[in-house]
Amino acid sequence: MIIDPWSSTTYQDYARLRDEFGIEEFNTKLWKDLPNPHKLLRRGVIFGHRDFHLIKDFIQNKKPWAILTGLMPSGKMHLGHKMVIDEVIYYQSLGADTFIAVADLESYGTRGYSLEETKKLALEEYILNYIALGLKPERCRIYYQSKNQDVKDLTFLLGKKVNWSQMVATYGFNGSTNMTHIMSPLIQTGDILHVQLEKYGGSKPVLVPVGVDQDPHIRLSRDIAQSHRLFNVTKTKDNKIGVFLKVDKNIIKLLDEAELILKKLKFKKLKRITEYKAIYIEDANENDIQKINLEFAQNESKLGGYGFIQPSSTYHRFMTGLTGEKMSSSKPESAIFLTDTPKEANKKINQAKTGGAITLEQQKKEGGKPDQCVIYELFLYHLIEDDKELQSIYLACKNGQKMCGNCKKYANELMGKKLDDLEKQRKIAEKKFNLYL
Ligand code: TRP
Ligand code: SF4
């Protein structure tokens, strides 16, 4: 199976995706102790992750980490796009160093927009809404892929350790795929990894919250990060913890440096085998690997490497469109846009498919199906903050005490307020906007 990030496939069987691609389940333990956990975390909308433990550890221990997302300007911003930025705003509030890539090169390569068009769309449609939603632009770095020399350099340099077969296996590219499209996963890898360059504060955990369609890029970035490391810190087949040098130049000097790093970490029983380019740490156990790996990553740039820590990711479920298929900018009736007027949104809500029964009597008797209802999804993802209120709607629907007409009316009310408020915030942001962009 291949996940194609540029197709309009909808994904439903999230458990299967998790198994197939080795994504871990995002369980309660991961978010419970975070400060004011965001509703998307609490409600299982975030269903999977890679290495979120690391992020959690850094949040709790107040160590520096970064969050990064990218926006591909194509069409207007809708509620489906809003989820990632809600997450980013939450993590920014926890103190994450925040980066936002405007994926103008990707949009050019895969969607056929010119760089000028993407620029206008990115600013007027996306960034303005991000700020209106609560992103603090003064505490975040927003950049264009096409203008960021560090990202572009990495795109080229990191490509050294990826070959064509890997790209075909991951993305299904073929002989007629255009070259900019072929490069765009490497550009995204450049986005994701450049924040660990010295200039941006060096090696650190980076969280990339995405929909599962972006997982191929995450896998590629993690592979590339690892393959550019000078040292591999790992448990061997015979259960020893070891540090292995991966390059063939300056072996003696690099192993000397590695010993110094390990001594600084207070390990004493080191067994160096130079011809294997290895140092075994006999007084370390599995729980020490993360700490040792971080320390090595942070030292590698001084030793001529990059020291990339593999980026972490979380995956959210997709919102269903109001018509029942995928929410998409190209089908305006399926999506609520952040710039819709309350009246426009109400019309779409009124026409939306619900989980209600065919007749009122039947619904009273058998109850509705909130799990298959777009209106309920609106409450769950966007409109209701209070978990208790949400749960009472869920139960009342299931028990047949709630009817869809009323429910839609309430959704209209909440959505109307939200859109009015956004409009106000956009006006305010527009002033700041000139300041920052
Ligand atoms: N490919 C992403 C999309 O289609 C946009 C993107 C570009 C991105 N660079 C990124 C997302 C870095 C996350 C991280 O929406
Ligand atoms: Fe959906 Fe509300 Fe109808 Fe239940 S009552 S199916 S939640 S619209």
Coordinates of C-alpha atoms and ligand atoms in Angstrom, one line a residue:
M1 CA 0.0 0.0 0.0
I2 CA 1.2 3.5 -0.8
I3 CA -0.1 6.7 0.8
D4 CA -0.2 9.4 -1.9
P5 CA 0.0 12.8 -0.3
W6 CA -1.3 14.6 -3.4
S7 CA -4.4 12.5 -4.0
S8 CA -7.9 13.2 -2.7
T9 CA -8.2 9.8 -1.0
T10 CA -10.1 9.6 2.3
Y11 CA -8.7 7.4 5.0
Q12 CA -11.1 5.7 7.4
D13 CA -9.4 2.6 8.7
Y14 CA -7.0 4.4 11.0
A15 CA -6.1 1.3 13.0
R16 CA -5.0 -0.4 9.8
L17 CA -2.9 2.5 8.7
R18 CA -1.2 2.5 12.1
D19 CA -0.3 -1.2 11.8
E20 CA 0.8 -1.0 8.2
F21 CA 3.1 2.0 8.7
G22 CA 4.3 1.4 12.2
I23 CA 2.5 4.5 13.6
E24 CA 2.0 4.2 17.4
E25 CA -1.3 4.7 19.1
F26 CA -1.9 8.1 20.7
N27 CA -3.2 7.0 24.1
T28 CA -4.4 8.9 27.2
K29 CA -1.1 8.5 28.9
L30 CA 0.6 10.7 26.4
W31 CA -1.6 13.7 26.9
K32 CA -3.0 13.4 30.4
D33 CA -0.1 15.2 32.1
L34 CA 0.2 18.0 29.6
P35 CA -0.9 21.5 30.6
N36 CA -4.5 22.1 29.6
P37 CA -4.6 19.3 27.0
H38 CA -6.2 20.5 23.8
K39 CA -9.6 19.0 22.8
L40 CA -8.2 17.3 19.7
L41 CA -5.8 15.4 22.0
R42 CA -8.4 14.6 24.6
R43 CA -11.0 13.3 22.2
G44 CA -9.1 10.8 20.1
V45 CA -9.0 13.0 17.0
I46 CA -5.3 12.6 17.2
F47 CA -5.1 8.9 16.8
G48 CA -1.4 8.2 16.2
H49 CA 2.1 9.4 16.6
R50 CA 5.8 8.8 16.2
D51 CA 8.1 9.6 19.1
F52 CA 5.7 11.9 20.9
H53 CA 7.3 10.7 24.2
L54 CA 10.3 12.8 23.4
I55 CA 8.1 16.0 22.9
K56 CA 6.3 15.2 26.1
D57 CA 9.5 14.8 28.0
F58 CA 10.8 18.2 26.7
I59 CA 7.5 20.0 27.5
Q60 CA 7.5 18.6 31.0
N61 CA 11.1 19.3 31.7
K62 CA 10.9 22.8 30.1
K63 CA 13.6 22.0 27.6
P64 CA 13.7 23.7 24.1
W65 CA 11.8 22.0 21.3
A66 CA 10.1 23.2 18.1
I67 CA 6.8 22.8 16.3
L68 CA 6.7 23.0 12.6
T69 CA 3.9 22.9 10.0
G70 CA 3.6 23.8 6.4
L71 CA 0.7 25.1 4.4
M72 CA 0.2 24.4 0.8
P73 CA -1.8 27.2 -0.6
S74 CA -4.4 25.8 -2.9
G75 CA -7.9 27.1 -2.6
K76 CA -9.5 28.7 0.4
M77 CA -8.9 27.7 4.0
H78 CA -11.6 25.4 5.5
L79 CA -12.3 23.7 8.8
G80 CA -10.3 20.7 7.8
H81 CA -7.2 22.9 7.5
K82 CA -8.0 24.5 10.9
M83 CA -7.2 21.4 12.9
V84 CA -3.4 21.5 12.4
I85 CA -3.2 25.2 13.2
D86 CA -5.3 24.7 16.4
E87 CA -2.7 22.2 17.4
V88 CA 0.2 24.5 16.6
I89 CA -1.4 27.4 18.6
Y90 CA -1.8 25.0 21.5
Y91 CA 1.9 24.0 21.4
Q92 CA 3.0 27.5 20.9
S93 CA 1.2 28.4 24.1
L94 CA 3.3 25.7 25.8
G95 CA 6.4 27.5 24.7
A96 CA 7.4 25.7 21.5
D97 CA 9.6 27.5 19.1
T98 CA 7.2 27.8 16.2
F99 CA 7.9 27.5 12.4
I100 CA 5.5 27.8 9.5
A101 CA 6.5 26.9 6.0
V102 CA 4.6 28.4 3.1
A103 CA 4.9 25.5 0.6
D104 CA 5.0 27.7 -2.5
L105 CA 7.5 25.4 -4.2
E106 CA 5.4 22.3 -3.5
S107 CA 2.3 24.1 -4.7
Y108 CA 4.1 25.1 -7.9
G109 CA 5.3 21.6 -8.5
T110 CA 2.2 19.7 -7.7
R111 CA -0.7 22.0 -8.1
G112 CA 0.4 24.2 -10.9
Y113 CA 0.2 27.6 -9.1
S114 CA 2.7 30.3 -9.8
L115 CA 4.9 31.5 -6.9
E116 CA 3.1 34.9 -7.0
E117 CA -0.3 33.3 -6.8
T118 CA 0.7 31.1 -3.8
K119 CA 2.1 34.1 -2.0
K120 CA -1.1 36.1 -2.2
L121 CA -3.2 33.1 -1.2
A122 CA -0.9 32.2 1.6
L123 CA -1.0 35.6 3.2
E124 CA -4.6 36.7 2.6
E125 CA -6.2 33.4 3.2
Y126 CA -4.1 31.2 5.5
I127 CA -1.7 33.3 7.5
L128 CA -4.4 35.9 8.2
N129 CA -6.8 33.2 9.5
Y130 CA -4.0 31.6 11.6
I131 CA -3.4 34.9 13.4
A132 CA -7.2 35.4 13.8
L133 CA -7.4 31.9 15.3
G134 CA -4.8 32.9 17.9
L135 CA -1.3 32.2 16.4
K136 CA 1.1 34.7 17.8
P137 CA 3.0 35.9 14.7
E138 CA 5.6 37.7 16.7
R139 CA 6.7 34.5 18.3
C140 CA 6.9 32.4 15.2
R141 CA 8.9 32.2 12.0
I142 CA 6.9 32.1 8.9
Y143 CA 8.8 31.7 5.7
Y144 CA 8.5 30.8 2.0
Q145 CA 10.2 27.7 0.8
S146 CA 11.3 29.6 -2.3
K147 CA 13.0 32.3 -0.2
N148 CA 14.7 30.2 2.4
Q149 CA 18.2 29.4 1.3
D150 CA 18.8 27.0 4.2
V151 CA 15.8 24.9 3.2
K152 CA 16.8 24.9 -0.4
D153 CA 20.4 23.9 0.4
L154 CA 19.2 21.0 2.5
T155 CA 16.8 19.9 -0.3
F156 CA 19.8 19.4 -2.4
L157 CA 22.3 18.1 0.1
L158 CA 20.0 15.6 1.9
G159 CA 19.1 14.1 -1.4
K160 CA 22.5 12.5 -1.4
K161 CA 21.2 9.7 0.8
V162 CA 17.9 8.9 -1.0
N163 CA 17.7 7.0 -4.2
W164 CA 15.2 6.8 -7.0
S165 CA 14.0 3.3 -6.0
Q166 CA 13.1 4.6 -2.5
M167 CA 11.2 7.5 -4.0
V168 CA 9.2 5.2 -6.3
A169 CA 8.5 2.7 -3.5
T170 CA 7.3 5.5 -1.2
Y171 CA 5.4 7.8 -3.6
G172 CA 4.7 5.7 -6.7
F173 CA 6.5 8.2 -8.9
N174 CA 6.9 7.2 -12.5
G175 CA 8.6 8.3 -15.7
S176 CA 6.2 11.1 -16.4
T177 CA 6.2 12.7 -12.9
N178 CA 7.7 16.2 -13.2
M179 CA 11.0 16.9 -11.5
T180 CA 9.7 19.6 -9.2
H181 CA 7.1 17.2 -8.0
I182 CA 9.7 14.5 -7.5
M183 CA 11.8 17.0 -5.4
S184 CA 9.0 18.2 -3.3
P185 CA 9.3 15.5 -0.6
L186 CA 12.9 16.6 -0.2
I187 CA 11.9 20.2 0.0
Q188 CA 9.5 19.2 2.8
T189 CA 12.3 17.3 4.5
G190 CA 14.3 20.5 4.2
D191 CA 11.5 22.3 6.0
I192 CA 11.3 19.7 8.7
L193 CA 15.0 19.4 9.4
H194 CA 16.4 22.9 8.8
V195 CA 15.1 24.0 12.2
Q196 CA 17.8 21.8 13.8
L197 CA 20.6 23.7 12.1
E198 CA 22.9 25.6 14.4
K199 CA 21.5 28.9 13.1
Y200 CA 18.0 27.9 14.4
G201 CA 19.2 26.7 17.8
G202 CA 20.7 23.3 16.9
S203 CA 19.6 19.7 17.4
K204 CA 16.3 19.4 19.2
P205 CA 13.0 17.5 19.1
V206 CA 10.7 18.8 16.5
L207 CA 7.0 18.0 16.4
V208 CA 5.2 17.9 13.0
P209 CA 1.4 17.5 13.5
V210 CA -0.2 16.3 10.2
G211 CA -3.0 14.3 8.7
V212 CA -2.0 10.8 7.9
D213 CA -1.7 11.6 4.2
Q214 CA 1.6 13.4 5.1
D215 CA 3.1 10.3 6.7
P216 CA 5.3 9.4 3.7
H217 CA 7.1 12.7 4.1
I218 CA 7.5 12.1 7.9
R219 CA 9.0 8.7 7.2
L220 CA 11.3 10.1 4.6
S221 CA 12.4 12.9 7.0
R222 CA 13.1 10.5 9.8
D223 CA 15.1 8.2 7.5
I224 CA 17.1 11.0 6.2
A225 CA 17.7 12.5 9.6
Q226 CA 19.1 9.1 10.8
S227 CA 21.1 8.4 7.7
H228 CA 23.0 11.7 8.1
R229 CA 24.0 11.0 11.6
L230 CA 27.7 10.4 12.4
F231 CA 26.9 8.0 15.3
N232 CA 24.2 5.4 15.8
V233 CA 23.3 4.8 19.5
T234 CA 21.5 1.5 19.8
K235 CA 21.0 -1.8 21.6
T236 CA 22.8 -4.6 19.8
K237 CA 21.4 -8.1 19.1
D238 CA 23.1 -9.4 22.2
N239 CA 21.5 -6.7 24.4
K240 CA 24.5 -4.4 24.7
I241 CA 24.2 -0.7 24.4
G242 CA 26.7 0.7 21.9
V243 CA 27.7 3.8 20.0
F244 CA 28.7 3.0 16.4
L245 CA 30.5 5.4 14.1
K246 CA 28.9 5.5 10.7
V247 CA 31.5 7.3 8.6
D248 CA 35.0 6.2 7.4
K249 CA 36.9 9.4 7.8
N250 CA 38.7 10.6 11.0
I251 CA 37.8 7.4 12.8
I252 CA 40.3 7.7 15.6
K253 CA 39.5 11.3 16.3
L254 CA 35.7 10.8 16.3
L255 CA 35.9 7.7 18.5
D256 CA 38.0 9.8 20.9
E257 CA 35.3 12.5 20.9
A258 CA 32.7 9.9 21.5
E259 CA 34.5 8.6 24.5
L260 CA 34.7 12.1 25.9
I261 CA 31.0 12.5 25.5
L262 CA 30.2 9.3 27.2
K263 CA 32.6 10.1 30.1
K264 CA 30.9 13.5 30.4
L265 CA 27.6 11.5 30.8
K266 CA 29.3 9.6 33.6
F267 CA 29.6 6.3 32.0
K268 CA 32.6 4.4 33.2
K269 CA 32.7 1.0 31.7
L270 CA 33.5 1.7 28.1
K271 CA 34.8 -0.9 25.8
R272 CA 36.2 0.6 22.6
I273 CA 36.8 -1.6 19.5
T274 CA 38.3 0.6 17.0
E275 CA 38.2 -1.8 14.0
Y276 CA 34.4 -2.2 14.6
K277 CA 34.1 1.6 14.9
A278 CA 32.3 0.9 18.1
I279 CA 32.2 1.8 21.8
Y280 CA 30.2 -0.5 24.0
I281 CA 28.8 1.0 27.2
E282 CA 28.7 -1.8 29.8
D283 CA 27.2 0.3 32.5
A284 CA 24.3 1.6 30.4
N285 CA 20.8 0.1 29.8
E286 CA 18.0 0.6 27.4
N287 CA 16.6 3.5 29.3
D288 CA 19.8 5.5 28.7
I289 CA 19.6 5.3 24.9
Q290 CA 17.5 8.5 24.5
K291 CA 19.7 10.5 26.7
I292 CA 22.9 9.3 25.0
N293 CA 21.4 9.8 21.6
L294 CA 20.4 13.4 22.4
E295 CA 23.8 14.2 23.7
F296 CA 25.5 12.8 20.6
A297 CA 23.1 14.7 18.3
Q298 CA 23.9 17.9 20.1
N299 CA 27.6 17.4 19.7
E300 CA 27.7 16.2 16.1
S301 CA 27.5 19.5 14.4
K302 CA 30.8 20.5 16.1
L303 CA 32.2 17.3 14.6
G304 CA 31.2 18.0 11.1
G305 CA 27.8 16.3 11.0
Y306 CA 24.2 17.5 11.3
G307 CA 23.2 15.8 14.4
F308 CA 19.5 15.6 13.4
I309 CA 17.2 14.1 16.0
Q310 CA 14.4 12.2 14.2
P311 CA 11.4 14.4 14.0
S312 CA 8.3 13.4 15.9
S313 CA 4.8 13.5 14.5
T314 CA 1.1 13.2 15.4
Y315 CA -1.7 12.2 13.1
H316 CA -5.2 13.5 13.2
R317 CA -8.4 12.1 11.7
F318 CA -9.8 13.8 8.7
M319 CA -13.0 15.8 8.9
T320 CA -15.8 14.4 6.9
G321 CA -17.2 16.9 4.4
L322 CA -20.8 18.2 4.9
T323 CA -21.8 16.2 1.9
G324 CA -20.4 13.0 3.4
E325 CA -17.3 12.8 1.3
K326 CA -13.9 14.4 1.9
M327 CA -14.0 18.1 2.9
S328 CA -12.3 19.8 0.0
S329 CA -11.8 23.4 -1.3
S330 CA -12.7 22.3 -4.8
K331 CA -16.2 21.2 -3.6
P332 CA -17.5 24.3 -1.8
E333 CA -20.7 22.6 -0.6
S334 CA -18.5 20.0 1.2
A335 CA -16.6 22.6 3.2
I336 CA -17.1 25.4 5.6
F337 CA -14.6 28.1 4.8
L338 CA -13.2 30.3 7.5
T339 CA -14.3 33.3 5.5
D340 CA -17.9 32.0 4.9
T341 CA -20.6 34.3 6.3
P342 CA -22.8 32.7 9.0
K343 CA -25.6 32.6 6.4
E344 CA -23.5 30.6 3.9
A345 CA -22.4 28.2 6.6
N346 CA -25.9 27.7 7.8
K347 CA -27.0 26.8 4.4
K348 CA -24.4 24.0 4.2
I349 CA -25.2 22.8 7.7
N350 CA -28.9 22.6 6.9
Q351 CA -28.2 20.5 3.9
A352 CA -25.6 18.3 5.7
K353 CA -25.9 14.5 6.0
T354 CA -26.6 13.5 9.7
G355 CA -26.6 10.3 11.6
G356 CA -30.3 10.6 12.1
A357 CA -33.0 8.0 11.2
I358 CA -35.3 8.3 8.3
T359 CA -38.4 9.2 10.3
L360 CA -38.7 11.1 13.6
E361 CA -40.6 8.2 15.2
Q362 CA -37.8 5.8 14.3
Q363 CA -35.2 8.2 15.6
K364 CA -37.1 8.5 18.9
K365 CA -37.3 4.7 19.2
E366 CA -33.8 3.7 17.9
G367 CA -31.7 6.8 18.5
G368 CA -29.3 8.5 16.1
K369 CA -25.8 7.7 15.2
P370 CA -23.5 10.5 16.4
D371 CA -20.4 8.5 15.3
Q372 CA -21.6 8.8 11.7
C373 CA -22.8 12.4 11.9
V374 CA -21.1 15.4 10.4
I375 CA -22.9 17.8 12.7
Y376 CA -21.6 15.9 15.7
E377 CA -18.1 16.1 14.1
L378 CA -18.5 19.8 14.0
F379 CA -19.2 19.9 17.7
L380 CA -16.4 17.5 18.5
Y381 CA -13.6 19.1 16.4
H382 CA -14.6 22.7 16.5
L383 CA -17.6 24.0 18.2
I384 CA -17.8 22.7 21.8
E385 CA -15.0 23.1 24.3
D386 CA -16.7 21.4 27.3
D387 CA -16.3 17.6 27.3
K388 CA -19.3 17.2 29.5
E389 CA -21.6 19.1 27.2
L390 CA -20.3 17.1 24.2
Q391 CA -20.9 13.9 26.0
S392 CA -24.5 14.9 26.9
I393 CA -25.2 15.6 23.2
Y394 CA -23.7 12.2 22.3
L395 CA -25.9 10.4 24.8
A396 CA -29.1 12.3 24.0
C397 CA -28.6 11.5 20.4
K398 CA -28.0 7.8 21.0
N399 CA -31.0 7.6 23.3
G400 CA -33.3 9.2 20.8
Q401 CA -33.9 12.3 22.9
K402 CA -32.3 14.6 20.5
M403 CA -33.6 15.4 17.0
C404 CA -31.5 16.5 14.1
G405 CA -33.4 19.7 13.3
N406 CA -32.7 21.1 16.8
C407 CA -29.2 19.9 16.7
K408 CA -28.5 21.7 13.5
K409 CA -30.0 24.8 14.9
Y410 CA -27.6 24.7 17.8
A411 CA -24.7 24.0 15.4
N412 CA -25.8 27.0 13.3
E413 CA -25.8 29.2 16.3
L414 CA -22.3 28.2 17.5
M415 CA -20.9 28.3 14.0
G416 CA -22.4 31.7 13.3
K417 CA -20.7 33.0 16.5
K418 CA -17.4 31.5 15.6
L419 CA -17.4 32.9 12.0
D420 CA -18.4 36.4 13.2
D421 CA -15.7 36.3 15.8
L422 CA -13.2 35.2 13.2
E423 CA -14.2 38.0 10.9
K424 CA -13.5 40.4 13.8
Q425 CA -10.2 38.9 14.6
R426 CA -9.1 39.0 11.0
K427 CA -9.8 42.7 10.9
I428 CA -7.7 43.2 14.0
A429 CA -5.0 40.9 12.6
E430 CA -4.9 42.8 9.3
K431 CA -3.3 45.7 11.1
K432 CA -0.7 43.6 12.7
F433 CA -0.3 41.7 9.5
N434 CA 1.4 44.6 7.7
L435 CA 3.8 44.8 10.7
Y436 CA 5.0 41.2 10.4
L437 CA 4.9 40.2 6.7
Ligands
TRP1 N1 2.8 19.0 2.1 C1 2.0 19.8 3.1 C2 0.6 19.9 2.6 O1 0.3 19.4 1.5 C3 2.6 21.2 3.3 C4 3.9 21.2 3.9 C5 5.1 21.7 3.4 C6 4.3 20.7 5.2 N2 6.1 21.6 4.3 C7 5.7 21.0 5.4 C8 3.6 20.1 6.3 C9 6.4 20.7 6.6 C10 4.3 19.8 7.4 C11 5.6 20.1 7.6 O2 -0.3 20.4 3.2
SF4_2 FE1 -26.3 14.2 14.5 FE2 -27.6 15.7 16.2 FE3 -29.0 14.2 14.5 FE4 -27.6 13.0 16.5 S1 -29.3 14.4 16.7 S2 -27.7 12.4 14.4 S3 -25.8 14.4 16.6 S4 -27.6 15.9 14.0

